[in-house]
PDB file of C-alpha atoms (C1' of nucleotides) in Angstrom:
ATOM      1  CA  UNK A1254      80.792  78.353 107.749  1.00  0.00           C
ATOM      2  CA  UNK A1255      82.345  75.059 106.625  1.00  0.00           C
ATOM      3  CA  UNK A1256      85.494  74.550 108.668  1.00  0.00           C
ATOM      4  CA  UNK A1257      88.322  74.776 106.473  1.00  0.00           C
ATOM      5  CA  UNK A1258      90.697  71.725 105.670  1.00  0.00           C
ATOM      6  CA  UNK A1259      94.099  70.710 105.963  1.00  0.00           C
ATOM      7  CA  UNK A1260      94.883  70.536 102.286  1.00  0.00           C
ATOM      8  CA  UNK A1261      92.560  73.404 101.702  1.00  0.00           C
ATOM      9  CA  UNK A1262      94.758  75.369 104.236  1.00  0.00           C
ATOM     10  CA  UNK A1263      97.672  74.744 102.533  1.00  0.00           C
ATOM     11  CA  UNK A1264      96.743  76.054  99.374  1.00  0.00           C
ATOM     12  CA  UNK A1265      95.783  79.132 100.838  1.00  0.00           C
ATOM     13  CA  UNK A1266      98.872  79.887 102.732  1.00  0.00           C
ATOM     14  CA  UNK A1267     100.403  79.719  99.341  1.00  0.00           C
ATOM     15  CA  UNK A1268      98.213  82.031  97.748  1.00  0.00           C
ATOM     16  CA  UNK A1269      99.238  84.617 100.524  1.00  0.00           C
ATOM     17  CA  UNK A1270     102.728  84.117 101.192  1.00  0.00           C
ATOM     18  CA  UNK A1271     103.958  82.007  97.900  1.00  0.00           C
ATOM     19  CA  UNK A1272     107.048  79.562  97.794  1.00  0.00           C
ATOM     20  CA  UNK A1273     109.335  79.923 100.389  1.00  0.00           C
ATOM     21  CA  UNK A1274     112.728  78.185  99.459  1.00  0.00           C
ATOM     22  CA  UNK A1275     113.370  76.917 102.835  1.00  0.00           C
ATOM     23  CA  UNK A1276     115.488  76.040 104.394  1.00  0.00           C
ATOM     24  CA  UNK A1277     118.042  78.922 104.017  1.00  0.00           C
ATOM     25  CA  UNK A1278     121.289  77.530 104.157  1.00  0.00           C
ATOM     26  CA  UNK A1279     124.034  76.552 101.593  1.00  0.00           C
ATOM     27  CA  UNK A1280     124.793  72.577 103.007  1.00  0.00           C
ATOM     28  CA  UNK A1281     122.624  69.771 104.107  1.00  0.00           C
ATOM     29  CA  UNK A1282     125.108  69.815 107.224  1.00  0.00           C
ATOM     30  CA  UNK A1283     124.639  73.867 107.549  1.00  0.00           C
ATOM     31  CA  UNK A1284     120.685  73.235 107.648  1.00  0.00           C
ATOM     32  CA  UNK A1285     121.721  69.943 110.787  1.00  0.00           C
ATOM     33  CA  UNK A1286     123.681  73.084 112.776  1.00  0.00           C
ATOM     34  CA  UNK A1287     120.721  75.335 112.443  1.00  0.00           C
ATOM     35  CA  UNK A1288     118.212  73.327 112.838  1.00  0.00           C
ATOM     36  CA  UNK A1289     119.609  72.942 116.057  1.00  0.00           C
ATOM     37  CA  UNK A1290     120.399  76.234 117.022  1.00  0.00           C
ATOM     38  CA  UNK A1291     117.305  77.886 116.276  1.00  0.00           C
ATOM     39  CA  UNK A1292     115.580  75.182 119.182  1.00  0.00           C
ATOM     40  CA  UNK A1293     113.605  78.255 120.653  1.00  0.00           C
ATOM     41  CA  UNK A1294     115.315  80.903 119.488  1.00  0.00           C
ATOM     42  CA  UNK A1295     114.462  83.394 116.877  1.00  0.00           C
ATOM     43  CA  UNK A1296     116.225  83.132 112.871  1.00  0.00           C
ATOM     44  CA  UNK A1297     117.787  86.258 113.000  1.00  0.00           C
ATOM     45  CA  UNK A1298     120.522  85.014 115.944  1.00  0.00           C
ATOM     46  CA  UNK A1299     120.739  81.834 114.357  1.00  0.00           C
ATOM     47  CA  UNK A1300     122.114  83.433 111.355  1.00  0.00           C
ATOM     48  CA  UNK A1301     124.344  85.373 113.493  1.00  0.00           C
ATOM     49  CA  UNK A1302     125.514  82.702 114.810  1.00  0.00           C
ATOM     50  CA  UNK A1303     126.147  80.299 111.609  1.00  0.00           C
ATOM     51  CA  UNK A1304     127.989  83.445 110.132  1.00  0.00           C
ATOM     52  CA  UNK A1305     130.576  83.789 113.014  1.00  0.00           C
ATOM     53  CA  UNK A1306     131.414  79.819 112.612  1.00  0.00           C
ATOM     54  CA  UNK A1307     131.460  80.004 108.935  1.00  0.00           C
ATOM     55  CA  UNK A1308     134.090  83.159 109.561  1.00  0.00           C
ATOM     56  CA  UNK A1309     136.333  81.038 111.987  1.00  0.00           C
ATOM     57  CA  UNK A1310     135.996  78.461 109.254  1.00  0.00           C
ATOM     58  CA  UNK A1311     134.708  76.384 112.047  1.00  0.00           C
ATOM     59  CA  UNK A1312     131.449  75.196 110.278  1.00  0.00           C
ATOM     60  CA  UNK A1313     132.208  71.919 109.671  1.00  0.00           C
ATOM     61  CA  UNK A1314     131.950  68.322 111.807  1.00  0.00           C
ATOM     62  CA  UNK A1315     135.130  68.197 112.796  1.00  0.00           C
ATOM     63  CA  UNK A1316     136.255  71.602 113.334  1.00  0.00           C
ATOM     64  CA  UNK A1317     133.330  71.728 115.558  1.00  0.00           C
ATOM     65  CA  UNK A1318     133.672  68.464 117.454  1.00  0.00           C
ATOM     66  CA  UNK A1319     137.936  69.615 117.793  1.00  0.00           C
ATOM     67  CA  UNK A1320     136.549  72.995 119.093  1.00  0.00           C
ATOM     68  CA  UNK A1321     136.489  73.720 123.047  1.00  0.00           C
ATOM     69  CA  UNK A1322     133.034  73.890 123.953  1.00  0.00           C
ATOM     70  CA  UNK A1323     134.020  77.751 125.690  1.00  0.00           C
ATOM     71  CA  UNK A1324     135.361  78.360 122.303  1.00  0.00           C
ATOM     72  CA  UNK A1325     132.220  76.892 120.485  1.00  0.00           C
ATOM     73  CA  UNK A1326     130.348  78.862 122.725  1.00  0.00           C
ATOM     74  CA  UNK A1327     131.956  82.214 121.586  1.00  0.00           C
ATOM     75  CA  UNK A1328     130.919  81.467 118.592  1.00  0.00           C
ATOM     76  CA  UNK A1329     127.243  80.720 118.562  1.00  0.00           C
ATOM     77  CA  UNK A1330     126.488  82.747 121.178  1.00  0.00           C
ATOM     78  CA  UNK A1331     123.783  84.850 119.724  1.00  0.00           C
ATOM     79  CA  UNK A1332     121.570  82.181 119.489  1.00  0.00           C
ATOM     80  CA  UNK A1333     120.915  82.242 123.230  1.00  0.00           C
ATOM     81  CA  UNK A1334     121.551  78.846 125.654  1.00  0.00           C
ATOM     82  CA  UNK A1335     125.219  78.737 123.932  1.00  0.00           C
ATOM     83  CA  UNK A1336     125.901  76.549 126.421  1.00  0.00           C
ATOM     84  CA  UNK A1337     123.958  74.081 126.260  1.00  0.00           C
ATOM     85  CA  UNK A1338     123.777  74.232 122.502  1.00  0.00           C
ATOM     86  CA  UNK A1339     127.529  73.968 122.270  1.00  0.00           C
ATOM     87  CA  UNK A1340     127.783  70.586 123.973  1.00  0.00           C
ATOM     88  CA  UNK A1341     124.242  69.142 121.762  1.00  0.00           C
ATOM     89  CA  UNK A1342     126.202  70.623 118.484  1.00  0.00           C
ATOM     90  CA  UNK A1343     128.986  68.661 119.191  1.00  0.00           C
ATOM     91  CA  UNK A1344     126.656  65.858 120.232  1.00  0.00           C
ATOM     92  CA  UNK A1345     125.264  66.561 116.838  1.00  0.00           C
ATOM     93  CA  UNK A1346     128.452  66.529 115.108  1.00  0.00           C
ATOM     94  CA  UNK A1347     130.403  63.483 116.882  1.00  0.00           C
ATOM     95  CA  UNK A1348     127.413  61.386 115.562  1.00  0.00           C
ATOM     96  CA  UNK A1349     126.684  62.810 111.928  1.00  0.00           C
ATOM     97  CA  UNK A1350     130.988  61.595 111.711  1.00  0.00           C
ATOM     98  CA  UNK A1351     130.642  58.199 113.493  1.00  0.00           C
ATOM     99  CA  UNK A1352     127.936  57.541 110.835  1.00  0.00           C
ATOM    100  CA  UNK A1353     130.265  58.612 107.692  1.00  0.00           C
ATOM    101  CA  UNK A1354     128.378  61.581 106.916  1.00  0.00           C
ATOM    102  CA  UNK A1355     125.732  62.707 104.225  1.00  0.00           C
ATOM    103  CA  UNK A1356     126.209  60.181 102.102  1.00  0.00           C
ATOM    104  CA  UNK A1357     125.875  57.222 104.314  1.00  0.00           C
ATOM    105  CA  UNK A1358     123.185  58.730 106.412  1.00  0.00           C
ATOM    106  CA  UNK A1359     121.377  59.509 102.839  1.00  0.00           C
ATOM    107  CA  UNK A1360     121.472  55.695 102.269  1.00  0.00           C
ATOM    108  CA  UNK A1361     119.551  55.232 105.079  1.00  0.00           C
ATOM    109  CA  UNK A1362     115.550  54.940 105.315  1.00  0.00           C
ATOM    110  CA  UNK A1363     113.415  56.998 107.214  1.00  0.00           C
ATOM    111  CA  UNK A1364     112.666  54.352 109.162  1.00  0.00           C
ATOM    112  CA  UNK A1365     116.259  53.945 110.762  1.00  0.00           C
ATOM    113  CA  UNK A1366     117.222  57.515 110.433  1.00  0.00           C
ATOM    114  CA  UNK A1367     114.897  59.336 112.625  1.00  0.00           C
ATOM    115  CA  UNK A1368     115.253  56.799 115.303  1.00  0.00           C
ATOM    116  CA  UNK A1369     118.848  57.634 114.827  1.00  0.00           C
ATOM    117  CA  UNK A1370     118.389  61.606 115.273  1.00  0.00           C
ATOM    118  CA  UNK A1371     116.394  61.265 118.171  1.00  0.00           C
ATOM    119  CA  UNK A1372     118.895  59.147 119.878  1.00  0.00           C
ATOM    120  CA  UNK A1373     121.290  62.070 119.678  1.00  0.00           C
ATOM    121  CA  UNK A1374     121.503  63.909 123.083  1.00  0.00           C
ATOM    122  CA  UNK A1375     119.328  67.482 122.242  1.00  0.00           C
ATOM    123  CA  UNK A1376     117.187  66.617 119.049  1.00  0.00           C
ATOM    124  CA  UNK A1377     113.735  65.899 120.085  1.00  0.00           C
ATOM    125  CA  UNK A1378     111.164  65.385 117.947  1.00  0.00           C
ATOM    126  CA  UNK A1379     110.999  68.635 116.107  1.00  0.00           C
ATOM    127  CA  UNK A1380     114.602  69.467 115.390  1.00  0.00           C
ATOM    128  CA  UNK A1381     114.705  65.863 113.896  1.00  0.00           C
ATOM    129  CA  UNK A1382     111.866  66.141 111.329  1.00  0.00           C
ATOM    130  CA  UNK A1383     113.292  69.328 110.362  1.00  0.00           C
ATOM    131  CA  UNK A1384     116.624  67.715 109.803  1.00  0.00           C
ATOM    132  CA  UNK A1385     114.528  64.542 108.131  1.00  0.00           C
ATOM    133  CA  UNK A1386     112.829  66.906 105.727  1.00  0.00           C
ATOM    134  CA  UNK A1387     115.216  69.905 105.136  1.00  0.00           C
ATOM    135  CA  UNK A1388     118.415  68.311 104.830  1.00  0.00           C
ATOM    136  CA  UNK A1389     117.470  64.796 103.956  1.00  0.00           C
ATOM    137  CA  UNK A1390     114.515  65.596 101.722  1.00  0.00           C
ATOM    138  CA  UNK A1391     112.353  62.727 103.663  1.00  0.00           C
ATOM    139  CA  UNK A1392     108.634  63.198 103.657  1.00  0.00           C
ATOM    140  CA  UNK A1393     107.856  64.085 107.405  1.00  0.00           C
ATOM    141  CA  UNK A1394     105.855  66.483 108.444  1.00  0.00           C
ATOM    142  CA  UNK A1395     107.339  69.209 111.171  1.00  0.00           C
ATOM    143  CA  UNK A1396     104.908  70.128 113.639  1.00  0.00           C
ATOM    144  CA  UNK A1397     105.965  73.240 115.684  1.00  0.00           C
ATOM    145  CA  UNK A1398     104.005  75.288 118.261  1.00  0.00           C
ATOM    146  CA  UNK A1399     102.875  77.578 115.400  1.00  0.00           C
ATOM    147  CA  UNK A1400     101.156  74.355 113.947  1.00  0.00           C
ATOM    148  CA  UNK A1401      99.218  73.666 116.648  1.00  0.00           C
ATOM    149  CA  UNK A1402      98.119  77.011 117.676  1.00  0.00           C
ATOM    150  CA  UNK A1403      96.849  77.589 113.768  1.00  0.00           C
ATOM    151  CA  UNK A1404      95.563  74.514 113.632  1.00  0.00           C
ATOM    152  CA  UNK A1405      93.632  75.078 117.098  1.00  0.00           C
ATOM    153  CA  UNK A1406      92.336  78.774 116.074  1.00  0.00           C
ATOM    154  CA  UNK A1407      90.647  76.684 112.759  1.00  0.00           C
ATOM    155  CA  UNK A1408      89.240  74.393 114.974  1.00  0.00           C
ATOM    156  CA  UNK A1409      90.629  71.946 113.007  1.00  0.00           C
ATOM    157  CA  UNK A1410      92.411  69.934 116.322  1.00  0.00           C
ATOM    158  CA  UNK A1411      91.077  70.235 119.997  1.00  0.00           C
ATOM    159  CA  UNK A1412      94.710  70.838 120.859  1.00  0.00           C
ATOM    160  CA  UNK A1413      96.112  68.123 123.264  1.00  0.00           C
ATOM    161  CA  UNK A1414      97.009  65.914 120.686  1.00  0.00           C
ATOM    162  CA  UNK A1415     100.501  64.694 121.000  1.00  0.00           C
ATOM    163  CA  UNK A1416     103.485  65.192 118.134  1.00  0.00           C
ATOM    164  CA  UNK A1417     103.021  62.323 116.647  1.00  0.00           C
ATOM    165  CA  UNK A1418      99.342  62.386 116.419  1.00  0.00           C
ATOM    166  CA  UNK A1419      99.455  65.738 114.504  1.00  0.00           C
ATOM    167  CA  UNK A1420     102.833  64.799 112.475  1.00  0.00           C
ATOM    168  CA  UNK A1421     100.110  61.614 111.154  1.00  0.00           C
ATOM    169  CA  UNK A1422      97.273  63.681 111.223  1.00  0.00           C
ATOM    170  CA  UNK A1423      99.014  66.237 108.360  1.00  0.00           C
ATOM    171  CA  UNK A1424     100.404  63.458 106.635  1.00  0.00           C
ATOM    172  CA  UNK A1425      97.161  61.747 106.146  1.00  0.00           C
ATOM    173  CA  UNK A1426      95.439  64.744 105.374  1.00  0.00           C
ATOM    174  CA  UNK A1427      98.344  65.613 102.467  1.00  0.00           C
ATOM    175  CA  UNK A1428      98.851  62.165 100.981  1.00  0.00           C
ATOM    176  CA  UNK A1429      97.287  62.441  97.800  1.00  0.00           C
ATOM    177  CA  UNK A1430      99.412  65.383  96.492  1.00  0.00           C
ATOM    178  CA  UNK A1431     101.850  65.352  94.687  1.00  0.00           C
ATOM    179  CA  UNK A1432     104.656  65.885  95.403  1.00  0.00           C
ATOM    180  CA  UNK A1433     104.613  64.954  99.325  1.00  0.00           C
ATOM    181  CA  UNK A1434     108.131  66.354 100.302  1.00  0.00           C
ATOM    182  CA  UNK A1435     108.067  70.080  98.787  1.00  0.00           C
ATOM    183  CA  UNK A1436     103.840  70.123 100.067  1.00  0.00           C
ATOM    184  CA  UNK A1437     105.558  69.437 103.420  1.00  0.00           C
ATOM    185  CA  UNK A1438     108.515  71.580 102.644  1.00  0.00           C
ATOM    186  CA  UNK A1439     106.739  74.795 102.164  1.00  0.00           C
ATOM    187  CA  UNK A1440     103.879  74.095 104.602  1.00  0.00           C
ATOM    188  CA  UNK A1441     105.934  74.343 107.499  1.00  0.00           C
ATOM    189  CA  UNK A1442     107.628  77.333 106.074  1.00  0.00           C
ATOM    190  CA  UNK A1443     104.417  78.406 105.783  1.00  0.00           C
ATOM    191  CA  UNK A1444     103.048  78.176 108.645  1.00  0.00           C
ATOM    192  CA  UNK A1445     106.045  79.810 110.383  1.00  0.00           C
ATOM    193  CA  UNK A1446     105.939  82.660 107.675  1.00  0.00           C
ATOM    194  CA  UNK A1447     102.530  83.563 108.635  1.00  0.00           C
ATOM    195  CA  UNK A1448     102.664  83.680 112.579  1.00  0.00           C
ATOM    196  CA  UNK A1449     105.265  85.248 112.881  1.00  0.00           C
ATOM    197  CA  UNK A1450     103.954  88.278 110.013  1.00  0.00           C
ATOM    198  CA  UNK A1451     100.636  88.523 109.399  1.00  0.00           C
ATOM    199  CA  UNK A1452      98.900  87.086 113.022  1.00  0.00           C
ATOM    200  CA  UNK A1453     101.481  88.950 115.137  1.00  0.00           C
ATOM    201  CA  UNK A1454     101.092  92.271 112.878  1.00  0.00           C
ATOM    202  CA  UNK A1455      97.031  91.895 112.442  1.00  0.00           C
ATOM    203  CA  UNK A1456      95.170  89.699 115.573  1.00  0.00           C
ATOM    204  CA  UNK A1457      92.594  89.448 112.363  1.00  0.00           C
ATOM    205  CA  UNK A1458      94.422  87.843 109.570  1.00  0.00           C
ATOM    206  CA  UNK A1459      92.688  86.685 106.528  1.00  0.00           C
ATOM    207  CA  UNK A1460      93.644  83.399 106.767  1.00  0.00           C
ATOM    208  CA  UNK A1461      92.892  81.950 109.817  1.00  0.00           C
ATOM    209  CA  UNK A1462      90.608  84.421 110.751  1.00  0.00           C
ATOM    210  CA  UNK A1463      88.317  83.176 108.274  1.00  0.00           C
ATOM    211  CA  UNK A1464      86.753  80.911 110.661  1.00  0.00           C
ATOM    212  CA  UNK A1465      84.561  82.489 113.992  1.00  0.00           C
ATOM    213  CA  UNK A1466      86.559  80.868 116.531  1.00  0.00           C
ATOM    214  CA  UNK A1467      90.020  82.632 115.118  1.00  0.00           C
ATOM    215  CA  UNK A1468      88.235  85.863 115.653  1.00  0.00           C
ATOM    216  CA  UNK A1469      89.407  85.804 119.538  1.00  0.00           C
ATOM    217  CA  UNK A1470      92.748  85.276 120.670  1.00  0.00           C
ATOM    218  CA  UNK A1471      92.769  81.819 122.364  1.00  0.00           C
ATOM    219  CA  UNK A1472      96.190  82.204 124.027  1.00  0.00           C
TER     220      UNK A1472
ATOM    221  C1'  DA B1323     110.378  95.859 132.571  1.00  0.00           C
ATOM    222  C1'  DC B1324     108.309  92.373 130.480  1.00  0.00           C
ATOM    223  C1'  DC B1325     107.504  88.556 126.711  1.00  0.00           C
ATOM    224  C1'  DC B1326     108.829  85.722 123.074  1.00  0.00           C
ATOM    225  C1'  DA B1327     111.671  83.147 119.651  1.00  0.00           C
ATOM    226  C1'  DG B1328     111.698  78.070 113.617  1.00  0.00           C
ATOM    227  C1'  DG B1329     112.939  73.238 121.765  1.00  0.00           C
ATOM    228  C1'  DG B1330     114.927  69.863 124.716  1.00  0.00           C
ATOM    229  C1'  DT B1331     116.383  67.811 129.006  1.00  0.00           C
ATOM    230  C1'  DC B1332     116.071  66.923 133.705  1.00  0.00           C
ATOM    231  C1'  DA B1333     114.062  66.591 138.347  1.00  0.00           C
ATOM    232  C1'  DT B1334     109.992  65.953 140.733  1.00  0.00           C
ATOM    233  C1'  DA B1335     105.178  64.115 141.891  1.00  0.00           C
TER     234       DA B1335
ATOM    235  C1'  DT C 525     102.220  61.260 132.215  1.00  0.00           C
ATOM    236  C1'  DA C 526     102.522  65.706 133.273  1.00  0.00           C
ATOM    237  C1'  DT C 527     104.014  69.894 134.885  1.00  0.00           C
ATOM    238  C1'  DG C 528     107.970  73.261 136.044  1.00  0.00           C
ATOM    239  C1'  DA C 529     112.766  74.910 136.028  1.00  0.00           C
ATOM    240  C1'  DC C 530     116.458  75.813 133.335  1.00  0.00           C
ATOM    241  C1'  DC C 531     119.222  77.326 129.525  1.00  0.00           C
ATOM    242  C1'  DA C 532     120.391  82.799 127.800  1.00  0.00           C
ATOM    243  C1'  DT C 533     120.645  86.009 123.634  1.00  0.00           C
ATOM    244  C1'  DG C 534     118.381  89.806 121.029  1.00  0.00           C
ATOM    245  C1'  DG C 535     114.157  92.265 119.471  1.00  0.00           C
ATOM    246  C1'  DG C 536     109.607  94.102 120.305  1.00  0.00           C
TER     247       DG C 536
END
DNA sequence: ACCCAGGGTCATA
DNA sequence: TATGACCATGGG
């Protein structure tokens, strides 16, 4: 059986699952805050934890930069590691001011601004594509644990391959669509969609599972 | 009682 | 560079 393609791959998580309108949230800033607070922590606390600041009116740059990081910590709480979370939000927040907000930040190219996110103390290299691409609508690929462990299952990678290797890998293989950003946009949504439906409800899914080597879990 | 979740940092070797 | 510990809640 041929081995299925990136591109190819893509299409077919869309035929399953359809657009996903990611990323849920009603602010570029609002997708920065959970972006970081979902850093290994499942969507449902997240939300939990963006509706509690949005109810103490405290979901803004400021208020959350003003706010006592025990207080701040009330507040996001259910997204686990408040703790440490409260100090990189603020980290977050003291920088996306010091810049002068969206719209200078939006001015910026990729180029400058991702170099700028990961400077931030707590946004590696995943929680800063996702800001790059879901709050700044720049065309970077966000390569999570779900994308490698697909991408493994399809034999598609051999599954040591650094971030950055796989963030230019999907690029490449993605260049000549369309419409880069939204083909990056749902893919990721995509990808996250299906593992954590489909593969965790039925070890045989039918769409990674088309290939021989998906039929055995690998991890 | 475990294991994991839409990670990242830090100490150690 | 490459592991491991740590953060810590909520759901399965």
């Amino acid at each position: 059986m041929a081995r299925l393609s990136i591109a190819a791959l893509y299409d077919r998580l869309f035929q399953v699952y359809g657009p996903q309108g990611w990323w849920p949230a009603e602010s570029s800033f609002e997708v920065m805050v959970g972006a970081l607070l979902t850093q290994n922590t499942a969507w449902r606390n997240v939300e939990r934890a963006i509706a509690a600041l949005r109810s103490a009116r405290a979901l803004t740059p400021r208020r959350i930069v003003k706010a006592a990081p025990q207080q701040l910590g009330r507040w996001i709480k259910s997204s686990g590691c408040f703790n440490v979370k409260a100090g990189r939000l603020q980290h977050l927040c003291q920088w996306y001011l010091d810049q002068g907000e969206h719209a200078v930040l939006a001015g910026l190219p990729t180029a400058l601004l991702r170099p700028a996110l990961l400077a931030v103390h707590g946004v590696g290299q995943e929680t800063a594509d996702a800001i790059l691409l879901y709050a700044f609508n720049r065309p970077v690929f966000v390569i999570d644990a779900y994308t490698r462990r697909l991408l493994y299952r399809l034999g598609i990678i051999y599954g040591d391959e650094d971030y950055e290797a796989l963030r230019g890998l999907m690029q490449q293989r993605l260049a000549r669509r369309r419409n880069t950003t939204q083909v990056y946009n749902q893919y990721h949504a995509l990808i996250v969609q299906h593992a954590k439906t489909v593969c965790k409800v039925k070890p045989r899914c039918n769409v990674c599972c088309l290939q021989r080597r998906c039929q055995q879990r690998l991890d």
